[in-house]
């Protein structure tokens, strides 16, 4: 699973390893934004399962999907499925759970 937030910071979950790759200033539209340092952590099966539950809920809620990505919209990819989320409840819940996994 990969989650790219609205600032193009990327989270990926593979085999209970959660990785974060922050946007580098040279790649940002402003040339100044930094998503911070890259991180990686081993998460428990329960945390991985909860993250995937949130992803699956977002995938199932097609009313919250967009066909075109605008600045600030997150993208979720799971296997061959990718979808863009609007400013719904799903990005807030997902980002909160992803950030909490690094604490």
mmCIF file with all atom_site columns, C-alpha atoms in Angstrom:
data_model
loop_
_atom_site.group_PDB
_atom_site.id
_atom_site.type_symbol
_atom_site.label_atom_id
_atom_site.label_alt_id
_atom_site.label_comp_id
_atom_site.label_asym_id
_atom_site.label_entity_id
_atom_site.label_seq_id
_atom_site.pdbx_PDB_ins_code
_atom_site.Cartn_x
_atom_site.Cartn_y
_atom_site.Cartn_z
_atom_site.occupancy
_atom_site.B_iso_or_equiv
_atom_site.pdbx_formal_charge
_atom_site.auth_seq_id
_atom_site.auth_comp_id
_atom_site.auth_asym_id
_atom_site.auth_atom_id
_atom_site.pdbx_PDB_model_num
ATOM 1   C CA . UNK A 1 1   ? 0.000   0.000  0.000   1.00 0.00 ? 1   UNK A CA 1
ATOM 2   C CA . UNK A 1 2   ? 1.206   3.479  -0.790  1.00 0.00 ? 2   UNK A CA 1
ATOM 3   C CA . UNK A 1 3   ? -0.332  6.738  0.402   1.00 0.00 ? 3   UNK A CA 1
ATOM 4   C CA . UNK A 1 4   ? 0.834   10.032 -1.058  1.00 0.00 ? 4   UNK A CA 1
ATOM 5   C CA . UNK A 1 5   ? -0.474  12.981 0.930   1.00 0.00 ? 5   UNK A CA 1
ATOM 6   C CA . UNK A 1 6   ? -1.479  16.337 -0.475  1.00 0.00 ? 6   UNK A CA 1
ATOM 7   C CA . UNK A 1 7   ? 2.104   17.635 -0.138  1.00 0.00 ? 7   UNK A CA 1
ATOM 8   C CA . UNK A 1 8   ? 3.543   14.601 -1.984  1.00 0.00 ? 8   UNK A CA 1
ATOM 9   C CA . UNK A 1 9   ? 5.030   12.996 1.110   1.00 0.00 ? 9   UNK A CA 1
ATOM 10  C CA . UNK A 1 10  ? 4.835   9.232  0.646   1.00 0.00 ? 10  UNK A CA 1
ATOM 11  C CA . UNK A 1 11  ? 3.992   6.491  3.084   1.00 0.00 ? 11  UNK A CA 1
ATOM 12  C CA . UNK A 1 12  ? 4.286   2.833  2.111   1.00 0.00 ? 12  UNK A CA 1
ATOM 13  C CA . UNK A 1 13  ? 3.391   -0.306 3.992   1.00 0.00 ? 13  UNK A CA 1
ATOM 14  C CA . UNK A 1 14  ? 4.962   -3.603 2.954   1.00 0.00 ? 14  UNK A CA 1
ATOM 15  C CA . UNK A 1 15  ? 5.156   -6.693 5.171   1.00 0.00 ? 15  UNK A CA 1
ATOM 16  C CA . UNK A 1 16  ? 4.667   -4.704 8.394   1.00 0.00 ? 16  UNK A CA 1
ATOM 17  C CA . UNK A 1 17  ? 7.382   -2.209 7.434   1.00 0.00 ? 17  UNK A CA 1
ATOM 18  C CA . UNK A 1 18  ? 6.038   1.324  7.267   1.00 0.00 ? 18  UNK A CA 1
ATOM 19  C CA . UNK A 1 19  ? 8.205   3.804  5.388   1.00 0.00 ? 19  UNK A CA 1
ATOM 20  C CA . UNK A 1 20  ? 7.932   7.553  5.066   1.00 0.00 ? 20  UNK A CA 1
ATOM 21  C CA . UNK A 1 21  ? 9.601   9.542  2.330   1.00 0.00 ? 21  UNK A CA 1
ATOM 22  C CA . UNK A 1 22  ? 9.321   13.300 2.798   1.00 0.00 ? 22  UNK A CA 1
ATOM 23  C CA . UNK A 1 23  ? 9.132   15.734 -0.072  1.00 0.00 ? 23  UNK A CA 1
ATOM 24  C CA . UNK A 1 24  ? 12.517  17.312 -0.758  1.00 0.00 ? 24  UNK A CA 1
ATOM 25  C CA . UNK A 1 25  ? 12.582  21.109 -1.184  1.00 0.00 ? 25  UNK A CA 1
ATOM 26  C CA . UNK A 1 26  ? 14.119  20.816 -4.662  1.00 0.00 ? 26  UNK A CA 1
ATOM 27  C CA . UNK A 1 27  ? 11.101  18.722 -5.759  1.00 0.00 ? 27  UNK A CA 1
ATOM 28  C CA . UNK A 1 28  ? 8.406   20.926 -4.203  1.00 0.00 ? 28  UNK A CA 1
ATOM 29  C CA . UNK A 1 29  ? 6.437   23.472 -6.221  1.00 0.00 ? 29  UNK A CA 1
ATOM 30  C CA . UNK A 1 30  ? 7.704   26.294 -3.994  1.00 0.00 ? 30  UNK A CA 1
ATOM 31  C CA . UNK A 1 31  ? 11.280  25.041 -3.939  1.00 0.00 ? 31  UNK A CA 1
ATOM 32  C CA . UNK A 1 32  ? 11.220  25.472 -0.152  1.00 0.00 ? 32  UNK A CA 1
ATOM 33  C CA . UNK A 1 33  ? 8.784   22.932 1.317   1.00 0.00 ? 33  UNK A CA 1
ATOM 34  C CA . UNK A 1 34  ? 10.374  20.000 3.106   1.00 0.00 ? 34  UNK A CA 1
ATOM 35  C CA . UNK A 1 35  ? 8.437   16.984 4.324   1.00 0.00 ? 35  UNK A CA 1
ATOM 36  C CA . UNK A 1 36  ? 11.256  16.196 6.734   1.00 0.00 ? 36  UNK A CA 1
ATOM 37  C CA . UNK A 1 37  ? 13.591  13.239 6.986   1.00 0.00 ? 37  UNK A CA 1
ATOM 38  C CA . UNK A 1 38  ? 12.780  9.798  5.634   1.00 0.00 ? 38  UNK A CA 1
ATOM 39  C CA . UNK A 1 39  ? 11.798  7.223  8.279   1.00 0.00 ? 39  UNK A CA 1
ATOM 40  C CA . UNK A 1 40  ? 11.097  3.540  8.519   1.00 0.00 ? 40  UNK A CA 1
ATOM 41  C CA . UNK A 1 41  ? 9.552   1.518  11.335  1.00 0.00 ? 41  UNK A CA 1
ATOM 42  C CA . UNK A 1 42  ? 8.372   -2.035 11.923  1.00 0.00 ? 42  UNK A CA 1
ATOM 43  C CA . UNK A 1 43  ? 4.677   -1.993 12.867  1.00 0.00 ? 43  UNK A CA 1
ATOM 44  C CA . UNK A 1 44  ? 2.726   -4.665 14.678  1.00 0.00 ? 44  UNK A CA 1
ATOM 45  C CA . UNK A 1 45  ? 0.299   -6.836 12.710  1.00 0.00 ? 45  UNK A CA 1
ATOM 46  C CA . UNK A 1 46  ? -2.532  -5.016 14.508  1.00 0.00 ? 46  UNK A CA 1
ATOM 47  C CA . UNK A 1 47  ? -1.313  -1.605 13.342  1.00 0.00 ? 47  UNK A CA 1
ATOM 48  C CA . UNK A 1 48  ? -0.824  -2.888 9.774   1.00 0.00 ? 48  UNK A CA 1
ATOM 49  C CA . UNK A 1 49  ? -4.320  -4.383 9.835   1.00 0.00 ? 49  UNK A CA 1
ATOM 50  C CA . UNK A 1 50  ? -5.836  -1.106 11.105  1.00 0.00 ? 50  UNK A CA 1
ATOM 51  C CA . UNK A 1 51  ? -4.074  0.883  8.386   1.00 0.00 ? 51  UNK A CA 1
ATOM 52  C CA . UNK A 1 52  ? -5.392  -1.493 5.740   1.00 0.00 ? 52  UNK A CA 1
ATOM 53  C CA . UNK A 1 53  ? -8.912  -1.255 7.191   1.00 0.00 ? 53  UNK A CA 1
ATOM 54  C CA . UNK A 1 54  ? -8.745  2.519  6.754   1.00 0.00 ? 54  UNK A CA 1
ATOM 55  C CA . UNK A 1 55  ? -7.416  2.127  3.197   1.00 0.00 ? 55  UNK A CA 1
ATOM 56  C CA . UNK A 1 56  ? -10.130 -0.386 2.331   1.00 0.00 ? 56  UNK A CA 1
ATOM 57  C CA . UNK A 1 57  ? -12.831 1.909  3.747   1.00 0.00 ? 57  UNK A CA 1
ATOM 58  C CA . UNK A 1 58  ? -11.497 4.763  1.605   1.00 0.00 ? 58  UNK A CA 1
ATOM 59  C CA . UNK A 1 59  ? -11.371 2.499  -1.459  1.00 0.00 ? 59  UNK A CA 1
ATOM 60  C CA . UNK A 1 60  ? -14.970 1.381  -0.934  1.00 0.00 ? 60  UNK A CA 1
ATOM 61  C CA . UNK A 1 61  ? -16.282 4.934  -0.516  1.00 0.00 ? 61  UNK A CA 1
ATOM 62  C CA . UNK A 1 62  ? -16.192 5.830  -4.225  1.00 0.00 ? 62  UNK A CA 1
ATOM 63  C CA . UNK A 1 63  ? -18.299 8.937  -3.600  1.00 0.00 ? 63  UNK A CA 1
ATOM 64  C CA . UNK A 1 64  ? -15.133 10.436 -2.085  1.00 0.00 ? 64  UNK A CA 1
ATOM 65  C CA . UNK A 1 65  ? -12.908 9.649  -5.098  1.00 0.00 ? 65  UNK A CA 1
ATOM 66  C CA . UNK A 1 66  ? -11.889 12.159 -7.745  1.00 0.00 ? 66  UNK A CA 1
ATOM 67  C CA . UNK A 1 67  ? -10.990 11.538 -11.366 1.00 0.00 ? 67  UNK A CA 1
ATOM 68  C CA . UNK A 1 68  ? -8.394  14.312 -11.544 1.00 0.00 ? 68  UNK A CA 1
ATOM 69  C CA . UNK A 1 69  ? -5.847  15.211 -8.901  1.00 0.00 ? 69  UNK A CA 1
ATOM 70  C CA . UNK A 1 70  ? -5.629  18.823 -7.805  1.00 0.00 ? 70  UNK A CA 1
ATOM 71  C CA . UNK A 1 71  ? -2.983  20.281 -5.535  1.00 0.00 ? 71  UNK A CA 1
ATOM 72  C CA . UNK A 1 72  ? -3.475  19.059 -1.989  1.00 0.00 ? 72  UNK A CA 1
ATOM 73  C CA . UNK A 1 73  ? -5.322  15.850 -2.871  1.00 0.00 ? 73  UNK A CA 1
ATOM 74  C CA . UNK A 1 74  ? -3.924  12.539 -1.621  1.00 0.00 ? 74  UNK A CA 1
ATOM 75  C CA . UNK A 1 75  ? -3.526  9.412  -3.724  1.00 0.00 ? 75  UNK A CA 1
ATOM 76  C CA . UNK A 1 76  ? -3.801  5.821  -2.491  1.00 0.00 ? 76  UNK A CA 1
ATOM 77  C CA . UNK A 1 77  ? -2.415  2.784  -4.326  1.00 0.00 ? 77  UNK A CA 1
ATOM 78  C CA . UNK A 1 78  ? -2.991  -0.833 -3.381  1.00 0.00 ? 78  UNK A CA 1
ATOM 79  C CA . UNK A 1 79  ? -1.755  -3.376 -5.891  1.00 0.00 ? 79  UNK A CA 1
ATOM 80  C CA . UNK A 1 80  ? -3.167  -2.367 -9.264  1.00 0.00 ? 80  UNK A CA 1
ATOM 81  C CA . UNK A 1 81  ? -5.837  -0.099 -7.706  1.00 0.00 ? 81  UNK A CA 1
ATOM 82  C CA . UNK A 1 82  ? -5.135  3.634  -7.385  1.00 0.00 ? 82  UNK A CA 1
ATOM 83  C CA . UNK A 1 83  ? -7.563  6.357  -6.423  1.00 0.00 ? 83  UNK A CA 1
ATOM 84  C CA . UNK A 1 84  ? -7.535  10.052 -5.610  1.00 0.00 ? 84  UNK A CA 1
ATOM 85  C CA . UNK A 1 85  ? -9.314  11.221 -2.469  1.00 0.00 ? 85  UNK A CA 1
ATOM 86  C CA . UNK A 1 86  ? -11.046 14.553 -2.108  1.00 0.00 ? 86  UNK A CA 1
ATOM 87  C CA . UNK A 1 87  ? -11.061 16.465 1.174   1.00 0.00 ? 87  UNK A CA 1
ATOM 88  C CA . UNK A 1 88  ? -13.166 13.812 2.854   1.00 0.00 ? 88  UNK A CA 1
ATOM 89  C CA . UNK A 1 89  ? -12.807 12.210 6.259   1.00 0.00 ? 89  UNK A CA 1
ATOM 90  C CA . UNK A 1 90  ? -10.614 9.431  4.857   1.00 0.00 ? 90  UNK A CA 1
ATOM 91  C CA . UNK A 1 91  ? -7.367  11.402 4.414   1.00 0.00 ? 91  UNK A CA 1
ATOM 92  C CA . UNK A 1 92  ? -7.595  12.798 7.938   1.00 0.00 ? 92  UNK A CA 1
ATOM 93  C CA . UNK A 1 93  ? -8.090  9.359  9.490   1.00 0.00 ? 93  UNK A CA 1
ATOM 94  C CA . UNK A 1 94  ? -5.393  7.741  7.341   1.00 0.00 ? 94  UNK A CA 1
ATOM 95  C CA . UNK A 1 95  ? -2.808  10.458 7.947   1.00 0.00 ? 95  UNK A CA 1
ATOM 96  C CA . UNK A 1 96  ? -3.504  10.450 11.665  1.00 0.00 ? 96  UNK A CA 1
ATOM 97  C CA . UNK A 1 97  ? -3.022  6.661  11.852  1.00 0.00 ? 97  UNK A CA 1
ATOM 98  C CA . UNK A 1 98  ? 0.105   6.756  9.672   1.00 0.00 ? 98  UNK A CA 1
ATOM 99  C CA . UNK A 1 99  ? 1.728   9.496  11.765  1.00 0.00 ? 99  UNK A CA 1
ATOM 100 C CA . UNK A 1 100 ? 0.797   7.734  15.012  1.00 0.00 ? 100 UNK A CA 1
ATOM 101 C CA . UNK A 1 101 ? 2.544   4.566  13.809  1.00 0.00 ? 101 UNK A CA 1
ATOM 102 C CA . UNK A 1 102 ? 5.870   6.430  13.880  1.00 0.00 ? 102 UNK A CA 1
ATOM 103 C CA . UNK A 1 103 ? 5.500   7.536  17.520  1.00 0.00 ? 103 UNK A CA 1
#
